Amino acid sequence: MVEWIITDGLTDYLTAVAWMEARADAIARGEADEAIWLLEHRALYTAGTSANAADLTDPDRFPVYAARRGGQYTYHGPGQRVVYVMLDVGKRGRDVRQFVQQLETWIITALADFSVTGEIRPGRVGVWVQRPEKAALPDGSPREDKIAAIGIRLRKWISFHGLSINLDPDLEHFTGIVPCGISGHGVTSLVDLGLPVTMNDLDLSLKHSFETVFGESTSPLGSVSQD
């Protein structure tokens, strides 16, 4: 069974990284269950292993942390559900591409509970939604906004870091970076799309859709980590 952990309030980023690295090591040693950790961070930027320094357009706005996950720059802050995923990819076939596709499907399935159609685009990391009500791009293609980001790392086939879904963060805070190195498109959230979704609503959807996509049971929703 996968342990489902929720931490209320705002969790310090470095504390969170240390905790999930320790948990991932314990899982690899067979001393702890796999875990999904849901939390929120104070406003900050993280730089993945492929980050381009030029994409940090406002370096003095928020703290910037080097994250040893894949990907480029991303923003975390209040109103965004961060989901750290500590799962044994080794026992799931050691197929990293398939694992990332499962994470994408997990997000898309959860968003569908709120009648949001999340989509994947080749060459563009994350989950996107079409915005037909917005003006088309200069080349005539429809406008699309990013609603979720994915960035993981593996150690001894145990994943950590994970994904983030925008419920109601301050979208202006994304302007201090080029999110995931992708320009020309915007960022959105469930509330920005006109959906009065609560964090608890999103958590329940994530839990149910995880069990659907991964075919595994999780511990009861509502446990709180104080680490």
Short mmCIF file of N, CA and C in Angstrom, two decimals, residues 9-90:
data_model
loop_
_atom_site.label_atom_id
_atom_site.label_comp_id
_atom_site.label_asym_id
_atom_site.label_seq_id
_atom_site.Cartn_x
_atom_site.Cartn_y
_atom_site.Cartn_z
N GLY A 9 -0.54 23.92 5.75
CA GLY A 9 0.34 25.08 5.84
C GLY A 9 1.38 25.09 4.74
N LEU A 10 2.45 25.88 4.93
CA LEU A 10 3.50 26.02 3.93
C LEU A 10 4.77 25.33 4.43
N THR A 11 5.30 24.43 3.64
CA THR A 11 6.46 23.62 4.01
C THR A 11 7.73 24.21 3.43
N ASP A 12 8.76 24.35 4.23
CA ASP A 12 10.05 24.83 3.77
C ASP A 12 10.59 23.90 2.68
N TYR A 13 11.10 24.48 1.60
CA TYR A 13 11.53 23.67 0.47
C TYR A 13 12.68 22.73 0.81
N LEU A 14 13.73 23.24 1.45
CA LEU A 14 14.89 22.40 1.74
C LEU A 14 14.54 21.30 2.75
N THR A 15 13.65 21.61 3.68
CA THR A 15 13.17 20.58 4.61
C THR A 15 12.46 19.48 3.85
N ALA A 16 11.64 19.87 2.88
CA ALA A 16 10.90 18.89 2.09
C ALA A 16 11.84 18.02 1.27
N VAL A 17 12.84 18.63 0.66
CA VAL A 17 13.80 17.84 -0.15
C VAL A 17 14.52 16.82 0.72
N ALA A 18 14.97 17.26 1.89
CA ALA A 18 15.69 16.35 2.79
C ALA A 18 14.79 15.20 3.21
N TRP A 19 13.53 15.51 3.51
CA TRP A 19 12.60 14.46 3.95
C TRP A 19 12.36 13.44 2.85
N MET A 20 12.09 13.92 1.64
CA MET A 20 11.76 12.95 0.59
C MET A 20 12.99 12.16 0.13
N GLU A 21 14.18 12.77 0.19
CA GLU A 21 15.38 12.00 -0.14
C GLU A 21 15.59 10.89 0.89
N ALA A 22 15.38 11.21 2.17
CA ALA A 22 15.52 10.20 3.21
C ALA A 22 14.47 9.10 3.04
N ARG A 23 13.24 9.50 2.69
CA ARG A 23 12.18 8.51 2.50
C ARG A 23 12.49 7.61 1.29
N ALA A 24 12.97 8.22 0.21
CA ALA A 24 13.32 7.43 -0.98
C ALA A 24 14.41 6.42 -0.67
N ASP A 25 15.40 6.83 0.11
CA ASP A 25 16.47 5.90 0.50
C ASP A 25 15.91 4.76 1.36
N ALA A 26 15.00 5.09 2.27
CA ALA A 26 14.40 4.06 3.12
C ALA A 26 13.56 3.08 2.30
N ILE A 27 12.87 3.59 1.28
CA ILE A 27 12.10 2.71 0.39
C ILE A 27 13.04 1.76 -0.35
N ALA A 28 14.15 2.30 -0.83
CA ALA A 28 15.12 1.48 -1.57
C ALA A 28 15.70 0.37 -0.68
N ARG A 29 15.84 0.67 0.62
CA ARG A 29 16.36 -0.34 1.55
C ARG A 29 15.28 -1.31 2.02
N GLY A 30 14.06 -1.09 1.61
CA GLY A 30 12.95 -1.94 2.07
C GLY A 30 12.49 -1.64 3.47
N GLU A 31 12.80 -0.43 3.99
CA GLU A 31 12.48 -0.07 5.35
C GLU A 31 11.27 0.85 5.48
N ALA A 32 10.68 1.25 4.35
CA ALA A 32 9.52 2.15 4.39
C ALA A 32 8.62 1.87 3.20
N ASP A 33 7.35 2.20 3.36
CA ASP A 33 6.41 2.07 2.26
C ASP A 33 6.63 3.19 1.25
N GLU A 34 6.16 2.96 0.04
CA GLU A 34 6.12 4.03 -0.95
C GLU A 34 5.20 5.13 -0.43
N ALA A 35 5.37 6.34 -0.97
CA ALA A 35 4.60 7.47 -0.43
C ALA A 35 4.27 8.50 -1.50
N ILE A 36 3.12 9.11 -1.32
CA ILE A 36 2.71 10.29 -2.07
C ILE A 36 2.53 11.40 -1.04
N TRP A 37 3.25 12.52 -1.22
CA TRP A 37 3.23 13.60 -0.24
C TRP A 37 2.66 14.85 -0.89
N LEU A 38 1.56 15.35 -0.37
CA LEU A 38 0.90 16.54 -0.89
C LEU A 38 1.13 17.72 0.06
N LEU A 39 1.57 18.85 -0.51
CA LEU A 39 1.90 20.00 0.32
C LEU A 39 1.86 21.27 -0.50
N GLU A 40 2.16 22.39 0.17
CA GLU A 40 2.34 23.69 -0.49
C GLU A 40 3.65 24.30 0.00
N HIS A 41 4.27 25.09 -0.86
CA HIS A 41 5.50 25.80 -0.50
C HIS A 41 5.26 27.31 -0.45
N ARG A 42 6.16 27.99 0.23
CA ARG A 42 6.22 29.44 0.10
C ARG A 42 6.66 29.76 -1.33
N ALA A 43 6.44 31.01 -1.76
CA ALA A 43 6.79 31.39 -3.13
C ALA A 43 8.29 31.22 -3.37
N LEU A 44 8.64 30.48 -4.42
CA LEU A 44 10.05 30.22 -4.76
C LEU A 44 10.14 29.72 -6.19
N TYR A 45 11.36 29.77 -6.71
CA TYR A 45 11.65 29.18 -8.02
C TYR A 45 12.63 28.02 -7.83
N THR A 46 12.48 26.99 -8.65
CA THR A 46 13.45 25.90 -8.63
C THR A 46 14.00 25.72 -10.03
N ALA A 47 15.27 25.35 -10.08
CA ALA A 47 15.96 25.13 -11.36
C ALA A 47 16.27 23.65 -11.51
N GLY A 48 15.70 23.02 -12.52
CA GLY A 48 16.00 21.63 -12.79
C GLY A 48 17.36 21.48 -13.45
N THR A 49 17.73 20.25 -13.75
CA THR A 49 19.06 19.97 -14.28
C THR A 49 19.28 20.53 -15.68
N SER A 50 18.20 20.89 -16.40
CA SER A 50 18.33 21.44 -17.75
C SER A 50 18.06 22.94 -17.79
N ALA A 51 18.02 23.59 -16.63
CA ALA A 51 17.65 25.00 -16.58
C ALA A 51 18.66 25.88 -17.30
N ASN A 52 18.15 26.86 -18.04
CA ASN A 52 18.94 27.87 -18.73
C ASN A 52 18.89 29.15 -17.91
N ALA A 53 20.04 29.66 -17.51
CA ALA A 53 20.07 30.84 -16.63
C ALA A 53 19.30 32.01 -17.21
N ALA A 54 19.24 32.12 -18.55
CA ALA A 54 18.53 33.23 -19.18
C ALA A 54 17.03 33.15 -18.94
N ASP A 55 16.53 31.98 -18.54
CA ASP A 55 15.09 31.82 -18.31
C ASP A 55 14.67 32.30 -16.92
N LEU A 56 15.63 32.68 -16.09
CA LEU A 56 15.32 33.27 -14.79
C LEU A 56 15.32 34.78 -14.99
N THR A 57 14.19 35.32 -15.35
CA THR A 57 14.11 36.72 -15.79
C THR A 57 14.03 37.71 -14.64
N ASP A 58 13.69 37.25 -13.44
CA ASP A 58 13.60 38.13 -12.27
C ASP A 58 14.23 37.40 -11.08
N PRO A 59 15.57 37.30 -11.05
CA PRO A 59 16.25 36.47 -10.06
C PRO A 59 16.14 36.96 -8.63
N ASP A 60 15.73 38.21 -8.44
CA ASP A 60 15.67 38.76 -7.08
C ASP A 60 14.26 38.72 -6.48
N ARG A 61 13.31 38.18 -7.22
CA ARG A 61 11.93 38.22 -6.74
C ARG A 61 11.69 37.24 -5.59
N PHE A 62 12.09 35.99 -5.79
CA PHE A 62 11.88 34.94 -4.80
C PHE A 62 13.16 34.12 -4.64
N PRO A 63 13.28 33.35 -3.54
CA PRO A 63 14.43 32.45 -3.43
C PRO A 63 14.47 31.48 -4.61
N VAL A 64 15.69 31.15 -5.03
CA VAL A 64 15.89 30.23 -6.15
C VAL A 64 16.69 29.03 -5.64
N TYR A 65 16.18 27.84 -5.89
CA TYR A 65 16.84 26.62 -5.42
C TYR A 65 17.21 25.74 -6.62
N ALA A 66 18.42 25.20 -6.57
CA ALA A 66 18.83 24.21 -7.57
C ALA A 66 18.21 22.87 -7.18
N ALA A 67 17.34 22.37 -8.03
CA ALA A 67 16.69 21.08 -7.78
C ALA A 67 17.33 20.03 -8.68
N ARG A 68 17.61 18.88 -8.12
CA ARG A 68 18.28 17.85 -8.91
C ARG A 68 17.29 16.95 -9.65
N ARG A 69 16.13 17.52 -9.94
CA ARG A 69 15.15 16.83 -10.76
C ARG A 69 15.39 17.17 -12.23
N GLY A 70 14.71 16.44 -13.12
CA GLY A 70 14.76 16.80 -14.52
C GLY A 70 13.95 18.07 -14.77
N GLY A 71 14.19 18.68 -15.92
CA GLY A 71 13.41 19.86 -16.30
C GLY A 71 14.16 21.16 -16.11
N GLN A 72 13.43 22.26 -16.24
CA GLN A 72 14.03 23.58 -16.21
C GLN A 72 13.48 24.38 -15.03
N TYR A 73 13.22 25.67 -15.23
CA TYR A 73 12.72 26.48 -14.11
C TYR A 73 11.23 26.27 -13.90
N THR A 74 10.83 26.24 -12.64
CA THR A 74 9.40 26.22 -12.32
C THR A 74 9.17 27.05 -11.07
N TYR A 75 7.91 27.37 -10.85
CA TYR A 75 7.51 28.17 -9.68
C TYR A 75 6.67 27.30 -8.75
N HIS A 76 6.89 27.47 -7.45
CA HIS A 76 6.01 26.88 -6.45
C HIS A 76 5.56 27.98 -5.51
N GLY A 77 4.33 27.88 -5.03
CA GLY A 77 3.84 28.89 -4.10
C GLY A 77 2.47 28.53 -3.57
N PRO A 78 1.96 29.33 -2.64
CA PRO A 78 0.64 29.08 -2.06
C PRO A 78 -0.43 28.99 -3.15
N GLY A 79 -1.37 28.07 -2.95
CA GLY A 79 -2.42 27.88 -3.93
C GLY A 79 -2.08 26.87 -5.00
N GLN A 80 -0.88 26.34 -4.95
CA GLN A 80 -0.47 25.30 -5.89
C GLN A 80 -0.27 24.00 -5.11
N ARG A 81 -0.87 22.92 -5.60
CA ARG A 81 -0.69 21.63 -4.94
C ARG A 81 0.56 20.97 -5.51
N VAL A 82 1.56 20.82 -4.64
CA VAL A 82 2.78 20.11 -4.98
C VAL A 82 2.63 18.67 -4.52
N VAL A 83 2.97 17.74 -5.40
CA VAL A 83 2.81 16.32 -5.11
C VAL A 83 4.16 15.63 -5.30
N TYR A 84 4.79 15.26 -4.19
CA TYR A 84 6.06 14.54 -4.25
C TYR A 84 5.78 13.04 -4.30
N VAL A 85 6.37 12.40 -5.28
CA VAL A 85 6.04 11.02 -5.64
C VAL A 85 7.23 10.11 -5.36
N MET A 86 7.13 9.33 -4.30
CA MET A 86 8.20 8.41 -3.92
C MET A 86 7.73 6.98 -4.16
N LEU A 87 7.96 6.52 -5.39
CA LEU A 87 7.48 5.21 -5.82
C LEU A 87 8.63 4.38 -6.37
N ASP A 88 8.48 3.07 -6.28
CA ASP A 88 9.49 2.13 -6.75
C ASP A 88 9.26 1.86 -8.23
N VAL A 89 10.00 2.57 -9.07
CA VAL A 89 9.88 2.40 -10.52
C VAL A 89 10.50 1.07 -10.94
N GLY A 90 11.42 0.57 -10.14
CA GLY A 90 12.05 -0.71 -10.44
C GLY A 90 11.06 -1.85 -10.49
#
